[in-house]
């Protein structure tokens, strides 16, 4: 792996600047879908405020995916970033995190074809770059369901989807977020455009790697005008098969994309290494090549342990490391990692939907001492 030279003494617990976002440490809370927004409005509520407040010890929290429009929603009860009620709900979240001294970025999400007609406006088909159904499931009010076959986006619809990302970024800015992360991973809309198994377009958004990267780069450019590039990042998962994401040459595709992202001057790339939640070595891929080509911060993710994370920052393979499931179960994860204290075990049954159980009731170390 290519190692970038680091200032002496950088550790997982030392402060840093992710673009223009000054963070107290290099431990990032990964975006985590929890399906606990207010039913009906998909606005964040007091329970969501408490959940994020508890986790404000992270150097940077990246919120769960927030759909940029109802059409961009793929799962029931995920929070949105397109209405005034959602703005007000998010404002309470960012205020609480800031009051604890934390930083928080909103993840902007359009699921594209990974949706179900029951979640779509007018029960219409979801949209994608091409009319190819993904081999994956979503969950709707009645439980897990096969995703619906998408309708191909017309060329003249693409600017309006980019406009939805811009409008969502404006709401996120008004809600007090420190930045935004675009969800470019896991087979959702941006990733669907990137990959040749889901993008069969013959216009300027399909075909060559340059064309398939166009949508991602146009969204990045448009959102950067709202927040400034120093507060924008993107999450990518180059080899993850999540949601039927496949490509014939991920190394070339993501090499090109990241080179262009670097030229665009954004703050960070957040890289899911390997197969999501499964296997870090799922397919061979040279992440060091992305690290080398990108001028901004490299946030590494997927199945990191305390030891792997400490090593990755100290040897320069990453600037920061994002943890998902460990943050679900450990509100004070940074403190636990710092002290090498025991970790609570995440309970899978309460990941998606439900109430405070398995959400805001995981104990902090200080609770045990009390
Ligand atoms: C999920 O709901 O399990 C989920 C959502 C978004 C992701 C990954 C997983 O990027």
Coordinates of C-alpha atoms and ligand atoms in Angstrom, one line a residue:
X1 CA 0.0 0.0 0.0
X2 CA 1.2 3.5 -0.8
X3 CA 1.7 5.4 2.4
X4 CA 1.4 9.2 2.5
X5 CA 3.9 10.9 4.9
X6 CA 2.2 12.1 8.0
X7 CA 3.2 14.7 10.5
X8 CA 5.0 13.1 13.4
X9 CA 2.7 11.9 16.2
X10 CA -0.6 11.7 14.4
X11 CA -2.9 9.3 16.1
X12 CA -6.5 8.1 16.0
X13 CA -7.1 10.5 18.9
X14 CA -5.3 13.6 17.6
X15 CA -7.2 16.6 16.2
X16 CA -7.4 17.1 12.4
X17 CA -9.1 19.2 9.7
X18 CA -11.3 17.3 7.3
X19 CA -11.3 20.0 4.6
X20 CA -12.6 23.0 6.6
X21 CA -14.2 20.9 9.3
X22 CA -12.0 20.9 12.4
X23 CA -12.4 17.6 14.3
X24 CA -11.3 16.7 17.8
X25 CA -10.2 13.2 16.8
X26 CA -10.1 10.8 13.8
X27 CA -12.9 8.6 14.8
X28 CA -15.9 9.1 12.5
X29 CA -19.4 7.8 13.1
X30 CA -20.4 6.1 9.9
X31 CA -23.9 6.7 8.3
X32 CA -26.3 4.2 9.8
X33 CA -29.9 3.7 8.6
X34 CA -32.1 3.2 11.7
X35 CA -35.6 3.9 10.4
X36 CA -36.8 5.9 13.4
X37 CA -37.9 9.2 11.8
X38 CA -41.4 10.5 12.6
X39 CA -43.9 8.5 10.7
X40 CA -45.7 10.5 8.1
X41 CA -43.3 13.4 7.9
X42 CA -40.0 11.5 7.9
X43 CA -38.7 14.4 10.1
X44 CA -36.1 13.8 12.9
X45 CA -37.7 13.8 16.4
X46 CA -36.6 14.1 20.0
X47 CA -35.5 10.5 20.1
X48 CA -33.2 11.0 17.1
X49 CA -31.8 14.2 18.8
X50 CA -30.9 12.2 21.9
X51 CA -29.3 9.4 19.8
X52 CA -27.0 11.8 18.0
X53 CA -26.3 13.8 21.1
X54 CA -25.1 10.7 22.9
X55 CA -22.6 10.1 20.0
X56 CA -21.2 13.6 19.8
X57 CA -17.8 12.4 21.1
X58 CA -17.0 11.3 17.5
X59 CA -14.6 13.6 15.7
X60 CA -17.3 13.8 13.0
X61 CA -20.8 12.2 12.9
X62 CA -22.1 11.4 9.4
X63 CA -25.8 11.1 9.7
X64 CA -27.8 8.1 8.4
X65 CA -28.8 8.5 4.7
X66 CA -31.3 11.3 4.3
X67 CA -33.4 11.1 1.1
X68 CA -33.2 14.3 -1.1
X69 CA -36.8 13.7 -2.2
X70 CA -39.6 11.2 -1.7
X71 CA -38.5 9.6 -5.0
X72 CA -35.1 9.2 -3.5
X73 CA -36.4 7.1 -0.6
X74 CA -35.9 3.4 -0.6
X75 CA -36.8 2.2 2.9
X76 CA -39.6 3.1 5.2
X77 CA -39.2 5.7 8.0
X78 CA -35.8 7.0 6.9
X79 CA -35.5 10.8 7.5
X80 CA -35.7 13.2 4.6
X81 CA -33.9 16.5 3.8
X82 CA -36.5 18.2 1.6
X83 CA -39.2 19.7 3.8
X84 CA -39.4 22.5 6.4
X85 CA -40.4 19.9 9.1
X86 CA -37.3 17.9 8.3
X87 CA -35.2 21.1 8.4
X88 CA -36.5 21.9 11.9
X89 CA -35.9 18.3 13.1
X90 CA -32.4 18.4 11.8
X91 CA -31.7 21.8 13.4
X92 CA -32.5 20.3 16.8
X93 CA -30.0 17.5 16.0
X94 CA -27.2 19.7 15.0
X95 CA -27.8 22.1 17.9
X96 CA -27.5 19.1 20.3
X97 CA -24.3 17.8 18.8
X98 CA -22.7 21.2 18.7
X99 CA -23.7 21.9 22.3
X100 CA -21.6 18.7 23.2
X101 CA -18.7 20.0 21.1
X102 CA -19.2 17.6 18.2
X103 CA -19.3 18.0 14.4
X104 CA -21.9 16.6 12.1
X105 CA -22.3 16.2 8.4
X106 CA -25.5 15.1 6.6
X107 CA -25.5 12.2 4.2
X108 CA -27.5 13.1 1.1
X109 CA -29.1 10.0 -0.4
X110 CA -31.0 9.1 -3.6
X111 CA -31.6 5.4 -3.7
X112 CA -32.5 5.3 -7.5
X113 CA -33.7 1.8 -8.3
X114 CA -33.3 0.4 -4.8
X115 CA -36.9 1.3 -3.8
X116 CA -40.4 0.0 -3.9
X117 CA -43.5 1.4 -5.6
X118 CA -45.2 1.7 -2.1
X119 CA -42.6 4.3 -1.1
X120 CA -42.8 6.3 -4.3
X121 CA -44.9 9.4 -5.1
X122 CA -48.2 8.1 -6.6
X123 CA -46.9 4.5 -6.3
X124 CA -44.9 5.1 -9.5
X125 CA -41.9 3.0 -10.5
X126 CA -38.6 4.1 -8.9
X127 CA -36.0 5.7 -11.3
X128 CA -32.5 4.6 -12.4
X129 CA -30.0 5.1 -15.1
X130 CA -31.4 2.1 -16.9
X131 CA -34.6 0.0 -16.6
X132 CA -32.8 -3.0 -14.9
X133 CA -34.2 -4.4 -11.6
X134 CA -31.6 -4.9 -8.9
X135 CA -31.3 -8.3 -7.2
X136 CA -31.8 -6.9 -3.7
X137 CA -34.5 -6.3 -1.1
X138 CA -35.8 -3.3 0.7
X139 CA -38.1 -3.0 3.6
X140 CA -41.5 -1.4 3.5
X141 CA -44.2 -1.1 6.1
X142 CA -45.1 -4.8 5.8
X143 CA -41.5 -6.1 6.0
X144 CA -38.8 -7.1 3.5
X145 CA -39.8 -6.9 -0.2
X146 CA -38.1 -7.3 -3.6
X147 CA -37.2 -3.9 -5.1
X148 CA -39.4 -2.7 -8.0
X149 CA -38.2 -2.5 -11.6
X150 CA -37.1 1.1 -12.3
X151 CA -38.0 3.4 -15.1
X152 CA -35.1 4.9 -17.0
X153 CA -34.4 8.5 -16.3
X154 CA -34.9 10.7 -19.3
X155 CA -31.9 12.9 -20.2
X156 CA -33.8 16.0 -19.4
X157 CA -34.8 14.7 -15.9
X158 CA -31.1 14.5 -14.8
X159 CA -30.7 18.2 -14.0
X160 CA -33.8 18.1 -11.8
X161 CA -32.3 15.2 -9.8
X162 CA -29.1 17.3 -9.4
X163 CA -31.4 20.1 -8.3
X164 CA -32.8 17.9 -5.6
X165 CA -29.3 17.3 -4.2
X166 CA -28.7 21.1 -4.3
X167 CA -32.0 21.9 -2.5
X168 CA -31.2 19.2 0.1
X169 CA -27.7 20.7 0.6
X170 CA -29.4 24.1 1.1
X171 CA -31.7 22.6 3.8
X172 CA -28.7 20.9 5.4
X173 CA -26.9 24.2 5.5
X174 CA -29.9 26.0 7.0
X175 CA -30.2 23.2 9.6
X176 CA -26.6 24.0 10.8
X177 CA -24.7 21.0 9.5
X178 CA -20.9 21.3 9.3
X179 CA -20.9 19.7 5.9
X180 CA -22.4 17.0 3.6
X181 CA -21.5 13.6 2.4
X182 CA -23.0 12.4 -0.9
X183 CA -24.0 8.7 -0.8
X184 CA -22.0 7.4 -3.7
X185 CA -21.8 3.8 -2.4
X186 CA -23.8 0.6 -2.0
X187 CA -25.6 0.5 -5.4
X188 CA -27.7 3.6 -4.8
X189 CA -28.3 6.2 -7.6
X190 CA -24.8 7.7 -7.9
X191 CA -23.3 4.2 -7.8
X192 CA -25.8 3.0 -10.3
X193 CA -24.6 5.6 -12.8
X194 CA -21.0 4.7 -12.1
X195 CA -21.2 1.0 -12.8
X196 CA -21.5 -0.7 -16.1
X197 CA -23.9 -3.5 -14.8
X198 CA -26.6 -0.9 -13.9
X199 CA -25.8 1.8 -16.4
X200 CA -26.5 0.9 -20.0
X201 CA -27.2 4.4 -21.2
X202 CA -26.0 5.5 -24.7
X203 CA -26.1 9.2 -23.9
X204 CA -23.4 11.3 -22.3
X205 CA -24.1 9.7 -18.9
X206 CA -23.4 6.1 -20.0
X207 CA -20.8 4.1 -21.9
X208 CA -17.2 5.2 -21.1
X209 CA -15.9 5.6 -17.6
X210 CA -15.8 9.4 -18.1
X211 CA -19.5 9.3 -19.1
X212 CA -20.5 7.1 -16.2
X213 CA -18.7 9.3 -13.7
X214 CA -20.4 12.4 -15.1
X215 CA -23.5 12.3 -12.8
X216 CA -21.4 11.9 -9.7
X217 CA -19.1 14.8 -10.6
X218 CA -22.0 17.1 -11.6
X219 CA -23.7 16.4 -8.2
X220 CA -20.4 17.1 -6.4
X221 CA -19.9 20.3 -8.3
X222 CA -23.4 21.6 -7.7
X223 CA -23.4 20.7 -4.0
X224 CA -20.0 22.3 -3.6
X225 CA -21.4 25.6 -4.7
X226 CA -23.8 25.5 -1.7
X227 CA -21.4 24.4 1.0
X228 CA -18.0 25.1 -0.4
X229 CA -15.9 22.1 -1.5
X230 CA -14.1 22.1 1.9
X231 CA -17.3 20.9 3.5
X232 CA -18.3 18.2 0.9
X233 CA -17.3 14.6 0.8
X234 CA -18.5 11.4 -0.9
X235 CA -18.8 7.8 0.2
X236 CA -17.8 5.1 -2.2
X237 CA -17.6 1.3 -2.0
X238 CA -15.5 0.3 -5.0
X239 CA -15.9 -3.5 -4.8
X240 CA -18.8 -3.9 -2.5
X241 CA -21.6 -6.0 -4.0
X242 CA -24.2 -4.3 -1.8
X243 CA -27.5 -3.9 -3.6
X244 CA -26.3 -5.7 -6.7
X245 CA -23.6 -3.2 -7.5
X246 CA -21.2 -4.6 -10.0
X247 CA -18.6 -3.3 -12.5
X248 CA -16.2 -4.9 -14.9
X249 CA -13.2 -2.7 -13.9
X250 CA -13.6 -1.0 -10.5
X251 CA -10.0 0.0 -10.2
X252 CA -10.1 2.0 -13.4
X253 CA -13.5 3.4 -12.7
X254 CA -12.8 4.6 -9.2
X255 CA -9.2 5.7 -10.1
X256 CA -10.8 8.1 -12.6
X257 CA -13.5 9.2 -10.3
X258 CA -11.2 10.0 -7.4
X259 CA -8.7 11.8 -9.7
X260 CA -11.6 14.1 -10.7
X261 CA -12.9 14.5 -7.2
X262 CA -9.4 15.6 -6.2
X263 CA -9.4 18.2 -9.0
X264 CA -12.8 19.4 -7.7
X265 CA -11.2 20.1 -4.4
X266 CA -13.6 18.4 -2.1
X267 CA -12.8 17.7 1.6
X268 CA -12.9 13.9 1.8
X269 CA -13.6 10.6 0.3
X270 CA -15.1 8.0 2.6
X271 CA -14.2 4.5 1.3
X272 CA -15.9 1.3 2.3
X273 CA -13.1 -1.2 1.8
X274 CA -14.1 -4.6 0.6
X275 CA -17.6 -6.1 0.9
X276 CA -19.8 -4.0 3.3
X277 CA -20.1 -5.6 6.8
X278 CA -18.7 -8.8 5.4
X279 CA -15.2 -9.2 4.1
X280 CA -12.4 -6.6 3.8
X281 CA -10.6 -8.8 1.2
X282 CA -13.7 -9.6 -0.9
X283 CA -12.0 -8.7 -4.2
X284 CA -8.5 -7.4 -4.7
X285 CA -8.4 -3.6 -4.9
X286 CA -5.6 -1.1 -4.4
X287 CA -7.1 1.5 -2.0
X288 CA -3.6 3.1 -1.6
X289 CA -3.9 4.2 -5.2
X290 CA -7.0 6.2 -4.3
X291 CA -5.3 7.6 -1.2
X292 CA -2.3 8.7 -3.4
X293 CA -4.3 10.4 -6.1
X294 CA -6.7 12.3 -3.7
X295 CA -5.5 15.6 -2.1
X296 CA -8.2 15.7 0.6
X297 CA -8.8 13.5 3.6
X298 CA -9.2 9.7 3.3
X299 CA -11.7 8.3 5.7
X300 CA -11.5 4.5 5.8
X301 CA -14.4 2.2 6.8
X302 CA -15.5 -1.4 7.1
X303 CA -14.8 -3.9 9.8
X304 CA -12.0 -1.8 11.4
X305 CA -11.0 -2.8 14.9
X306 CA -9.4 -0.5 17.4
X307 CA -6.0 -2.0 16.5
X308 CA -6.5 -1.7 12.7
X309 CA -7.8 1.9 13.1
X310 CA -4.8 3.0 15.2
X311 CA -2.4 1.5 12.8
X312 CA -4.1 2.9 9.7
X313 CA -3.8 6.5 11.0
X314 CA -0.3 6.1 12.4
X315 CA 1.1 4.6 9.2
X316 CA -0.8 7.2 7.0
X317 CA -3.0 4.7 5.2
X318 CA -6.0 6.8 6.4
X319 CA -6.6 10.2 8.0
X320 CA -9.6 9.0 9.9
X321 CA -11.6 5.8 10.4
X322 CA -15.4 5.4 10.4
X323 CA -17.1 2.9 12.6
X324 CA -20.7 1.8 12.1
X325 CA -22.0 -1.0 14.3
X326 CA -19.6 -0.2 17.1
X327 CA -21.2 3.3 17.3
X328 CA -24.7 1.8 17.4
X329 CA -23.7 -0.1 20.6
X330 CA -21.3 2.3 22.1
X331 CA -22.4 6.0 22.4
X332 CA -19.0 6.8 24.0
X333 CA -17.0 4.8 21.5
X334 CA -14.1 7.3 21.3
X335 CA -13.6 7.2 25.1
X336 CA -13.8 3.4 25.1
X337 CA -11.2 3.2 22.2
X338 CA -9.0 5.7 24.0
X339 CA -9.0 3.7 27.2
X340 CA -9.1 0.3 25.4
X341 CA -12.2 -0.4 27.5
X342 CA -14.7 -3.3 26.8
X343 CA -17.3 -2.6 24.1
X344 CA -21.0 -3.3 24.2
X345 CA -22.3 -5.8 21.6
X346 CA -24.7 -4.4 18.9
X347 CA -28.1 -6.1 18.8
X348 CA -29.1 -6.7 15.2
X349 CA -32.8 -7.2 15.9
X350 CA -33.1 -3.5 16.9
X351 CA -31.0 -2.0 14.1
X352 CA -34.0 -1.0 11.9
X353 CA -37.1 0.6 13.2
X354 CA -38.7 0.5 16.6
X355 CA -38.2 2.8 19.6
X356 CA -35.5 3.7 22.2
X357 CA -34.6 0.1 22.8
X358 CA -31.4 -0.8 21.0
X359 CA -31.1 2.9 20.0
X360 CA -30.6 5.3 22.9
X361 CA -30.3 2.7 25.8
X362 CA -26.8 1.3 25.2
X363 CA -24.9 2.3 28.3
X364 CA -21.9 4.6 28.4
X365 CA -18.9 3.8 30.7
X366 CA -20.0 6.6 33.0
X367 CA -23.4 5.1 33.4
X368 CA -21.8 1.9 34.8
X369 CA -19.6 3.8 37.2
X370 CA -22.7 5.7 38.5
Ligands
LIG1 C1 -29.3 -0.5 5.2 O1 -30.4 0.0 5.4 O2 -29.0 -1.6 5.6 C2 -28.3 0.3 4.5 C3 -28.7 1.5 4.0 C4 -27.7 2.3 3.3 C5 -26.5 1.7 3.1 C6 -26.2 0.5 3.5 C7 -27.1 -0.2 4.2 O3 -25.6 2.4 2.4

